[in-house]
Amino acid sequence: MTIFKRKRLAVLAATMVAGATVATPAAAQDFSINYERLSSMEEPMATEIGDVTFLLNGVLDTMVIYDESAEHDIDTGLAGNLQIGALTQLPNRWRIKLDYSGHYASDDVSPMDLDEGYTDNVVFSIGGTWGAVLAGNLSGVVRGQTRRQRGAGNAFLAFDNGLGELGGWGGGYVGRFGPWVISGVVDGEGHVDLGAMVQRPAGTKDYRLSFRAATGDYTAADSSSFDTASVALVSEFIYGSSLFDIGVGCEHLSSKGADVDRCYVSSGASTKIGVVTLSIEGHVGCINGNDEISVALGAQYDIARGLSANFGLNHARSKAVIDSVQLIDTDETNAVFSLRYSF
């Protein structure tokens, strides 16, 4: 299959379906089921068999990690993911799609906040002009639509999210209404995650504003369990090749023994200069008087189509003890270099 045909099929597939696997929050009704930090930014490869279009993309990352908190240890690790989609259109113009995302990370990449071993997600969606109804592993769909932009390269800003999480399986909806994208998920335990995002260009500038409200569960560092309720707001400004954003959030954690309030502010900036992308991010928060701090610096150098060299310097610190409960116990600094290939 020629490169031209492959690109044409990929564009056709993305147009047909409300649930294409693209990791960009501002995309119309698109959503990603890859909830890990690694995601391919390349157009998916596509082919048609009968009335069904199949999509394939993925990423492979080989890392060298210097972990200052682990006695200045230097480790090598491997991480990658694969995303497969199959989609078709019914006679009534409804679009049906099945997405599968598999992720693998070796044991040595834990400082990068990647799930170790092999994990996967699967989502079935039915979409039309009214949006898309989803079923499957949807825990990160709303966050993907409303989150701050990820840092460049191997930058990872810790704590830049609510602590509570949804269950593994649930049902949801993603729909566009003019400049607004509305998303919502309900898991099998009754937890709810709701989001709204609006994005508008203005001359040579672009603005995005998103809101998210969620309930969930959080397991503390000492294995104590909490019910959570959180709200978050993100504002983003793009001018040329530079992006600036800020996010604020508040979260209430409750249990039989203790109630905890958490608030935080995260902000970042990134820019692209030729083949180099740079980013800087910072986070400050407070959990019942306990500080929460993280910083991330990232860089990406594009070597060739799909191949890049990536660097990240990350620091996170938070030790929160509430009524004898060790809520968070994190104090780590790491530097990560990797070669990454996306397809």
CSV table of C-alpha atoms in Angstrom, one decimal:
chain,number,residue,atom,x,y,z
A,1,MET,CA,0.0,0.0,0.0
A,2,THR,CA,1.4,3.4,-0.9
A,3,ILE,CA,2.1,6.1,1.7
A,4,PHE,CA,-0.5,8.3,-0.1
A,5,LYS,CA,-3.2,5.7,0.2
A,6,ARG,CA,-2.4,4.9,3.8
A,7,LYS,CA,-2.7,8.6,4.7
A,8,ARG,CA,-6.0,8.9,2.8
A,9,LEU,CA,-7.5,5.9,4.6
A,10,ALA,CA,-6.3,7.2,7.9
A,11,VAL,CA,-8.0,10.6,7.3
A,12,LEU,CA,-11.2,8.9,6.1
A,13,ALA,CA,-11.3,6.8,9.2
A,14,ALA,CA,-10.8,9.7,11.5
A,15,THR,CA,-13.6,11.6,9.7
A,16,MET,CA,-16.0,8.6,9.8
A,17,VAL,CA,-15.8,7.9,13.5
A,18,ALA,CA,-16.4,10.0,16.6
A,19,GLY,CA,-13.9,7.9,18.5
A,20,ALA,CA,-10.6,7.9,16.7
A,21,THR,CA,-7.5,7.2,18.8
A,22,VAL,CA,-5.9,10.6,18.8
A,23,ALA,CA,-4.4,11.9,22.1
A,24,THR,CA,-5.3,15.6,21.6
A,25,PRO,CA,-8.0,17.0,24.0
A,26,ALA,CA,-9.0,19.7,21.5
A,27,ALA,CA,-10.1,17.2,18.8
A,28,ALA,CA,-13.7,17.4,17.9
A,29,GLN,CA,-15.3,14.1,19.2
A,30,ASP,CA,-12.0,12.2,19.3
A,31,PHE,CA,-10.9,10.4,22.4
A,32,SER,CA,-8.0,8.1,23.4
A,33,ILE,CA,-8.2,4.9,25.3
A,34,ASN,CA,-4.4,4.9,25.9
A,35,TYR,CA,-4.2,6.4,29.4
A,36,GLU,CA,-0.5,6.0,29.8
A,37,ARG,CA,2.0,8.8,29.3
A,38,LEU,CA,3.3,7.4,26.0
A,39,SER,CA,1.2,8.0,22.9
A,40,SER,CA,2.0,8.0,19.2
A,41,MET,CA,1.6,11.4,17.5
A,42,GLU,CA,1.8,9.8,14.0
A,43,GLU,CA,-1.2,9.3,11.7
A,44,PRO,CA,-2.4,5.7,12.2
A,45,MET,CA,-1.7,3.2,9.4
A,46,ALA,CA,-5.0,2.1,7.8
A,47,THR,CA,-6.4,-0.5,5.5
A,48,GLU,CA,-9.8,-1.6,4.3
A,49,ILE,CA,-11.2,-5.1,4.3
A,50,GLY,CA,-14.7,-5.1,2.9
A,51,ASP,CA,-16.7,-2.4,4.7
A,52,VAL,CA,-14.4,-2.3,7.7
A,53,THR,CA,-11.5,0.0,8.1
A,54,PHE,CA,-8.6,-1.1,10.4
A,55,LEU,CA,-6.3,1.3,12.1
A,56,LEU,CA,-2.9,0.7,13.7
A,57,ASN,CA,-0.5,2.9,15.5
A,58,GLY,CA,1.9,2.6,18.5
A,59,VAL,CA,5.1,3.7,20.1
A,60,LEU,CA,8.2,2.0,21.4
A,61,ASP,CA,10.5,3.7,24.0
A,62,THR,CA,13.9,2.6,25.3
A,63,MET,CA,14.9,4.5,28.4
A,64,VAL,CA,17.9,5.2,30.6
A,65,ILE,CA,16.8,6.4,34.0
A,66,TYR,CA,18.8,8.1,36.7
A,67,ASP,CA,16.9,7.9,40.0
A,68,GLU,CA,18.4,10.1,42.7
A,69,SER,CA,16.0,8.8,45.3
A,70,ALA,CA,17.1,5.2,44.7
A,71,GLU,CA,20.7,5.6,45.9
A,72,HIS,CA,21.7,7.3,42.7
A,73,ASP,CA,20.8,4.2,40.7
A,74,ILE,CA,20.9,4.1,36.9
A,75,ASP,CA,18.5,1.7,35.2
A,76,THR,CA,17.5,0.9,31.6
A,77,GLY,CA,13.9,0.1,30.7
A,78,LEU,CA,11.5,-0.6,27.9
A,79,ALA,CA,8.0,0.7,27.4
A,80,GLY,CA,5.6,0.7,24.5
A,81,ASN,CA,2.0,0.5,23.5
A,82,LEU,CA,-0.1,-0.7,20.5
A,83,GLN,CA,-3.5,0.7,19.5
A,84,ILE,CA,-5.8,-1.2,17.1
A,85,GLY,CA,-9.1,0.0,15.8
A,86,ALA,CA,-11.8,-1.5,13.6
A,87,LEU,CA,-14.7,0.7,12.3
A,88,THR,CA,-17.5,0.7,9.9
A,89,GLN,CA,-20.7,2.7,9.1
A,90,LEU,CA,-24.2,1.3,9.2
A,91,PRO,CA,-26.9,2.1,6.6
A,92,ASN,CA,-28.5,4.6,9.0
A,93,ARG,CA,-25.0,6.4,9.1
A,94,TRP,CA,-24.3,5.4,12.6
A,95,ARG,CA,-20.6,4.7,13.0
A,96,ILE,CA,-19.4,1.6,15.0
A,97,LYS,CA,-15.9,1.2,16.3
A,98,LEU,CA,-14.0,-1.2,18.4
A,99,ASP,CA,-10.7,0.1,20.0
A,100,TYR,CA,-8.0,-1.9,21.7
A,101,SER,CA,-4.9,-0.5,23.4
A,102,GLY,CA,-2.2,-2.7,24.9
A,103,HIS,CA,0.6,-1.2,27.0
A,104,TYR,CA,3.8,-2.8,28.3
A,105,ALA,CA,6.4,-1.4,30.7
A,106,SER,CA,9.4,-3.2,32.3
A,107,ASP,CA,10.0,-3.1,36.0
A,108,ASP,CA,12.7,-0.4,35.8
A,109,VAL,CA,10.5,2.4,34.5
A,110,SER,CA,8.5,2.9,37.8
A,111,PRO,CA,9.9,6.5,38.3
A,112,MET,CA,8.1,7.4,35.1
A,113,ASP,CA,4.7,6.6,36.6
A,114,LEU,CA,4.0,3.9,34.0
A,115,ASP,CA,2.0,0.8,34.9
A,116,GLU,CA,4.5,-2.1,35.1
A,117,GLY,CA,3.9,-5.3,33.2
A,118,TYR,CA,1.2,-5.6,30.5
A,119,THR,CA,-2.1,-3.7,30.8
A,120,ASP,CA,-4.8,-3.1,28.2
A,121,ASN,CA,-8.1,-1.3,27.5
A,122,VAL,CA,-10.9,-2.0,25.2
A,123,VAL,CA,-13.8,0.3,24.2
A,124,PHE,CA,-16.8,-0.1,21.9
A,125,SER,CA,-18.5,3.0,20.6
A,126,ILE,CA,-21.5,3.9,18.5
A,127,GLY,CA,-21.5,7.5,17.0
A,128,GLY,CA,-23.6,9.8,14.9
A,129,THR,CA,-24.1,13.5,14.5
A,130,TRP,CA,-25.4,13.5,18.1
A,131,GLY,CA,-22.0,12.3,19.4
A,132,ALA,CA,-20.7,8.9,20.5
A,133,VAL,CA,-21.9,6.4,23.2
A,134,LEU,CA,-19.1,4.4,24.7
A,135,ALA,CA,-18.7,1.2,26.7
A,136,GLY,CA,-15.6,-0.4,28.1
A,137,ASN,CA,-12.4,0.8,30.0
A,138,LEU,CA,-13.2,4.5,30.1
A,139,SER,CA,-11.4,5.7,33.3
A,140,GLY,CA,-9.3,8.2,31.4
A,141,VAL,CA,-11.6,9.5,28.7
A,142,VAL,CA,-12.8,12.7,30.4
A,143,ARG,CA,-9.4,13.5,31.7
A,144,GLY,CA,-8.0,13.2,28.2
A,145,GLN,CA,-10.5,15.7,27.0
A,146,THR,CA,-10.0,18.3,29.8
A,147,ARG,CA,-6.4,17.9,31.0
A,148,ARG,CA,-3.4,20.2,30.7
A,149,GLN,CA,-1.1,19.6,27.8
A,150,ARG,CA,1.6,17.0,28.6
A,151,GLY,CA,5.2,18.1,28.8
A,152,ALA,CA,7.7,17.5,26.1
A,153,GLY,CA,9.9,14.5,25.9
A,154,ASN,CA,10.1,12.6,29.2
A,155,ALA,CA,8.8,15.4,31.4
A,156,PHE,CA,6.2,14.2,34.0
A,157,LEU,CA,4.5,16.6,36.4
A,158,ALA,CA,3.5,14.6,39.4
A,159,PHE,CA,0.2,15.3,41.3
A,160,ASP,CA,-1.3,17.2,38.3
A,161,ASN,CA,-4.7,15.4,38.7
A,162,GLY,CA,-7.2,14.5,41.3
A,163,LEU,CA,-6.1,11.6,43.5
A,164,GLY,CA,-9.4,9.7,43.1
A,165,GLU,CA,-9.9,7.3,40.2
A,166,LEU,CA,-12.8,5.6,38.5
A,167,GLY,CA,-13.3,1.9,38.3
A,168,GLY,CA,-12.1,-0.1,35.3
A,169,TRP,CA,-15.4,-0.6,33.4
A,170,GLY,CA,-18.2,1.8,32.6
A,171,GLY,CA,-20.3,3.6,30.1
A,172,GLY,CA,-19.9,7.1,28.7
A,173,TYR,CA,-20.6,9.8,26.1
A,174,VAL,CA,-18.6,12.2,24.0
A,175,GLY,CA,-20.2,14.9,21.8
A,176,ARG,CA,-19.5,18.2,20.1
A,177,PHE,CA,-21.9,21.1,20.1
A,178,GLY,CA,-20.4,24.0,18.1
A,179,PRO,CA,-17.1,24.9,19.9
A,180,TRP,CA,-18.0,22.8,22.9
A,181,VAL,CA,-17.1,19.2,23.6
A,182,ILE,CA,-19.0,17.5,26.3
A,183,SER,CA,-17.9,14.2,27.9
A,184,GLY,CA,-19.1,12.0,30.7
A,185,VAL,CA,-18.4,8.6,32.2
A,186,VAL,CA,-20.1,6.5,34.9
A,187,ASP,CA,-18.3,3.4,36.2
A,188,GLY,CA,-19.7,0.1,37.6
A,189,GLU,CA,-19.5,1.4,41.1
A,190,GLY,CA,-21.5,4.5,40.4
A,191,HIS,CA,-18.7,7.0,40.3
A,192,VAL,CA,-19.1,9.9,37.8
A,193,ASP,CA,-16.6,11.9,35.7
A,194,LEU,CA,-18.0,14.9,33.8
A,195,GLY,CA,-16.2,17.3,31.5
A,196,ALA,CA,-16.7,20.3,29.2
A,197,MET,CA,-14.2,21.9,26.9
A,198,VAL,CA,-14.5,24.9,24.6
A,199,GLN,CA,-11.8,26.1,22.2
A,200,ARG,CA,-11.9,29.1,19.9
A,201,PRO,CA,-9.3,30.8,17.6
A,202,ALA,CA,-9.0,34.5,17.7
A,203,GLY,CA,-6.7,35.9,14.9
A,204,THR,CA,-3.3,34.4,15.3
A,205,LYS,CA,-4.1,33.1,18.8
A,206,ASP,CA,-6.0,30.1,20.1
A,207,TYR,CA,-7.8,29.7,23.5
A,208,ARG,CA,-9.1,26.7,25.3
A,209,LEU,CA,-11.0,26.4,28.6
A,210,SER,CA,-12.1,23.1,30.2
A,211,PHE,CA,-14.0,22.1,33.3
A,212,ARG,CA,-14.1,18.7,35.0
A,213,ALA,CA,-16.0,17.3,38.0
A,214,ALA,CA,-15.5,13.7,39.3
A,215,THR,CA,-16.0,11.3,42.1
A,216,GLY,CA,-13.9,8.2,42.7
A,217,ASP,CA,-11.8,6.1,45.1
A,218,TYR,CA,-8.2,6.7,46.4
A,219,THR,CA,-5.9,4.2,48.1
A,220,ALA,CA,-3.4,6.0,50.4
A,221,ALA,CA,0.2,5.1,50.8
A,222,ASP,CA,-0.6,3.0,53.9
A,223,SER,CA,-3.5,1.3,52.0
A,224,SER,CA,-6.3,3.3,53.6
A,225,SER,CA,-9.3,3.9,51.4
A,226,PHE,CA,-11.0,7.2,50.7
A,227,ASP,CA,-14.0,8.4,48.7
A,228,THR,CA,-13.2,11.4,46.6
A,229,ALA,CA,-15.0,14.4,45.0
A,230,SER,CA,-13.1,16.9,42.9
A,231,VAL,CA,-13.4,19.8,40.5
A,232,ALA,CA,-10.7,21.2,38.1
A,233,LEU,CA,-10.4,24.1,35.7
A,234,VAL,CA,-7.8,24.4,32.9
A,235,SER,CA,-7.1,27.5,30.8
A,236,GLU,CA,-4.8,27.3,27.7
A,237,PHE,CA,-3.4,29.9,25.4
A,238,ILE,CA,-1.5,29.2,22.1
A,239,TYR,CA,0.4,31.7,20.1
A,240,GLY,CA,2.5,30.5,17.1
A,241,SER,CA,4.6,27.5,18.3
A,242,SER,CA,4.2,28.3,22.0
A,243,LEU,CA,1.6,27.1,24.4
A,244,PHE,CA,0.9,28.4,28.0
A,245,ASP,CA,-1.6,26.9,30.4
A,246,ILE,CA,-2.7,26.8,34.0
A,247,GLY,CA,-4.9,24.4,35.9
A,248,VAL,CA,-6.5,24.7,39.3
A,249,GLY,CA,-8.3,22.0,41.3
A,250,CYS,CA,-9.8,21.2,44.6
A,251,GLU,CA,-10.6,17.7,46.0
A,252,HIS,CA,-12.3,16.4,49.1
A,253,LEU,CA,-11.3,13.0,50.5
A,254,SER,CA,-13.5,11.2,53.1
A,255,SER,CA,-13.3,8.0,55.0
A,256,LYS,CA,-14.6,6.6,58.3
A,257,GLY,CA,-11.5,8.0,60.1
A,258,ALA,CA,-10.6,11.2,58.5
A,259,ASP,CA,-11.7,13.9,56.1
A,260,VAL,CA,-9.1,15.7,53.9
A,261,ASP,CA,-9.2,18.8,51.7
A,262,ARG,CA,-6.7,19.2,48.9
A,263,CYS,CA,-6.2,22.2,46.5
A,264,TYR,CA,-3.5,22.7,43.9
A,265,VAL,CA,-2.3,24.9,41.0
A,266,SER,CA,-0.3,23.6,38.0
A,267,SER,CA,1.1,25.6,35.2
A,268,GLY,CA,3.4,25.1,32.2
A,269,ALA,CA,4.8,26.5,29.0
A,270,SER,CA,6.1,24.7,25.9
A,271,THR,CA,7.5,25.9,22.5
A,272,LYS,CA,8.8,24.3,19.4
A,273,ILE,CA,11.9,25.7,17.7
A,274,GLY,CA,12.6,23.8,14.4
A,275,VAL,CA,13.0,20.1,15.3
A,276,VAL,CA,13.3,20.8,19.1
A,277,THR,CA,10.3,21.0,21.5
A,278,LEU,CA,10.9,22.3,25.0
A,279,SER,CA,8.7,22.5,28.1
A,280,ILE,CA,8.7,23.6,31.7
A,281,GLU,CA,6.0,22.9,34.3
A,282,GLY,CA,5.4,23.5,38.0
A,283,HIS,CA,2.9,22.4,40.6
A,284,VAL,CA,2.1,23.5,44.2
A,285,GLY,CA,-0.6,22.1,46.4
A,286,CYS,CA,-1.7,21.8,49.9
A,287,ILE,CA,-3.3,18.8,51.7
A,288,ASN,CA,-4.6,19.9,55.1
A,289,GLY,CA,-1.5,22.0,55.6
A,290,ASN,CA,0.9,19.6,54.1
A,291,ASP,CA,2.9,20.9,51.0
A,292,GLU,CA,2.8,19.2,47.6
A,293,ILE,CA,5.4,20.3,45.1
A,294,SER,CA,6.6,19.0,41.7
A,295,VAL,CA,8.6,20.4,38.8
A,296,ALA,CA,9.2,18.9,35.3
A,297,LEU,CA,11.5,20.0,32.5
A,298,GLY,CA,11.3,18.2,29.1
A,299,ALA,CA,12.9,18.3,25.7
A,300,GLN,CA,12.3,16.4,22.4
A,301,TYR,CA,14.5,16.3,19.4
A,302,ASP,CA,12.9,15.0,16.2
A,303,ILE,CA,15.4,12.8,14.4
A,304,ALA,CA,13.3,11.5,11.6
A,305,ARG,CA,9.6,10.7,10.9
A,306,GLY,CA,8.5,8.9,14.0
A,307,LEU,CA,11.9,8.7,15.6
A,308,SER,CA,12.9,11.2,18.4
A,309,ALA,CA,15.3,11.6,21.3
A,310,ASN,CA,13.7,12.6,24.5
A,311,PHE,CA,14.9,14.0,27.9
A,312,GLY,CA,13.1,14.8,31.1
A,313,LEU,CA,14.1,16.1,34.6
A,314,ASN,CA,11.4,15.5,37.2
A,315,HIS,CA,11.1,16.2,40.9
A,316,ALA,CA,8.2,15.5,43.2
A,317,ARG,CA,7.8,15.9,47.0
A,318,SER,CA,4.8,15.4,49.3
A,319,LYS,CA,4.6,13.7,52.7
A,320,ALA,CA,1.1,14.1,54.0
A,321,VAL,CA,0.1,12.4,57.3
A,322,ILE,CA,-3.6,13.1,58.4
A,323,ASP,CA,-4.8,11.6,61.7
A,324,SER,CA,-2.1,8.9,61.6
A,325,VAL,CA,-2.9,8.1,58.0
A,326,GLN,CA,0.0,8.2,55.5
A,327,LEU,CA,-2.0,9.8,52.7
A,328,ILE,CA,1.0,10.5,50.4
A,329,ASP,CA,4.7,9.6,50.8
A,330,THR,CA,6.7,10.8,47.7
A,331,ASP,CA,10.2,12.3,47.5
A,332,GLU,CA,11.9,11.5,44.3
A,333,THR,CA,14.0,13.1,41.6
A,334,ASN,CA,14.9,11.5,38.3
A,335,ALA,CA,16.5,12.2,34.9
A,336,VAL,CA,15.3,10.2,31.9
A,337,PHE,CA,16.8,9.9,28.4
A,338,SER,CA,15.1,7.8,25.7
A,339,LEU,CA,14.9,7.0,22.1
A,340,ARG,CA,11.3,6.8,20.9
A,341,TYR,CA,9.8,5.5,17.7
A,342,SER,CA,6.2,6.2,16.9
A,343,PHE,CA,4.3,4.6,14.0
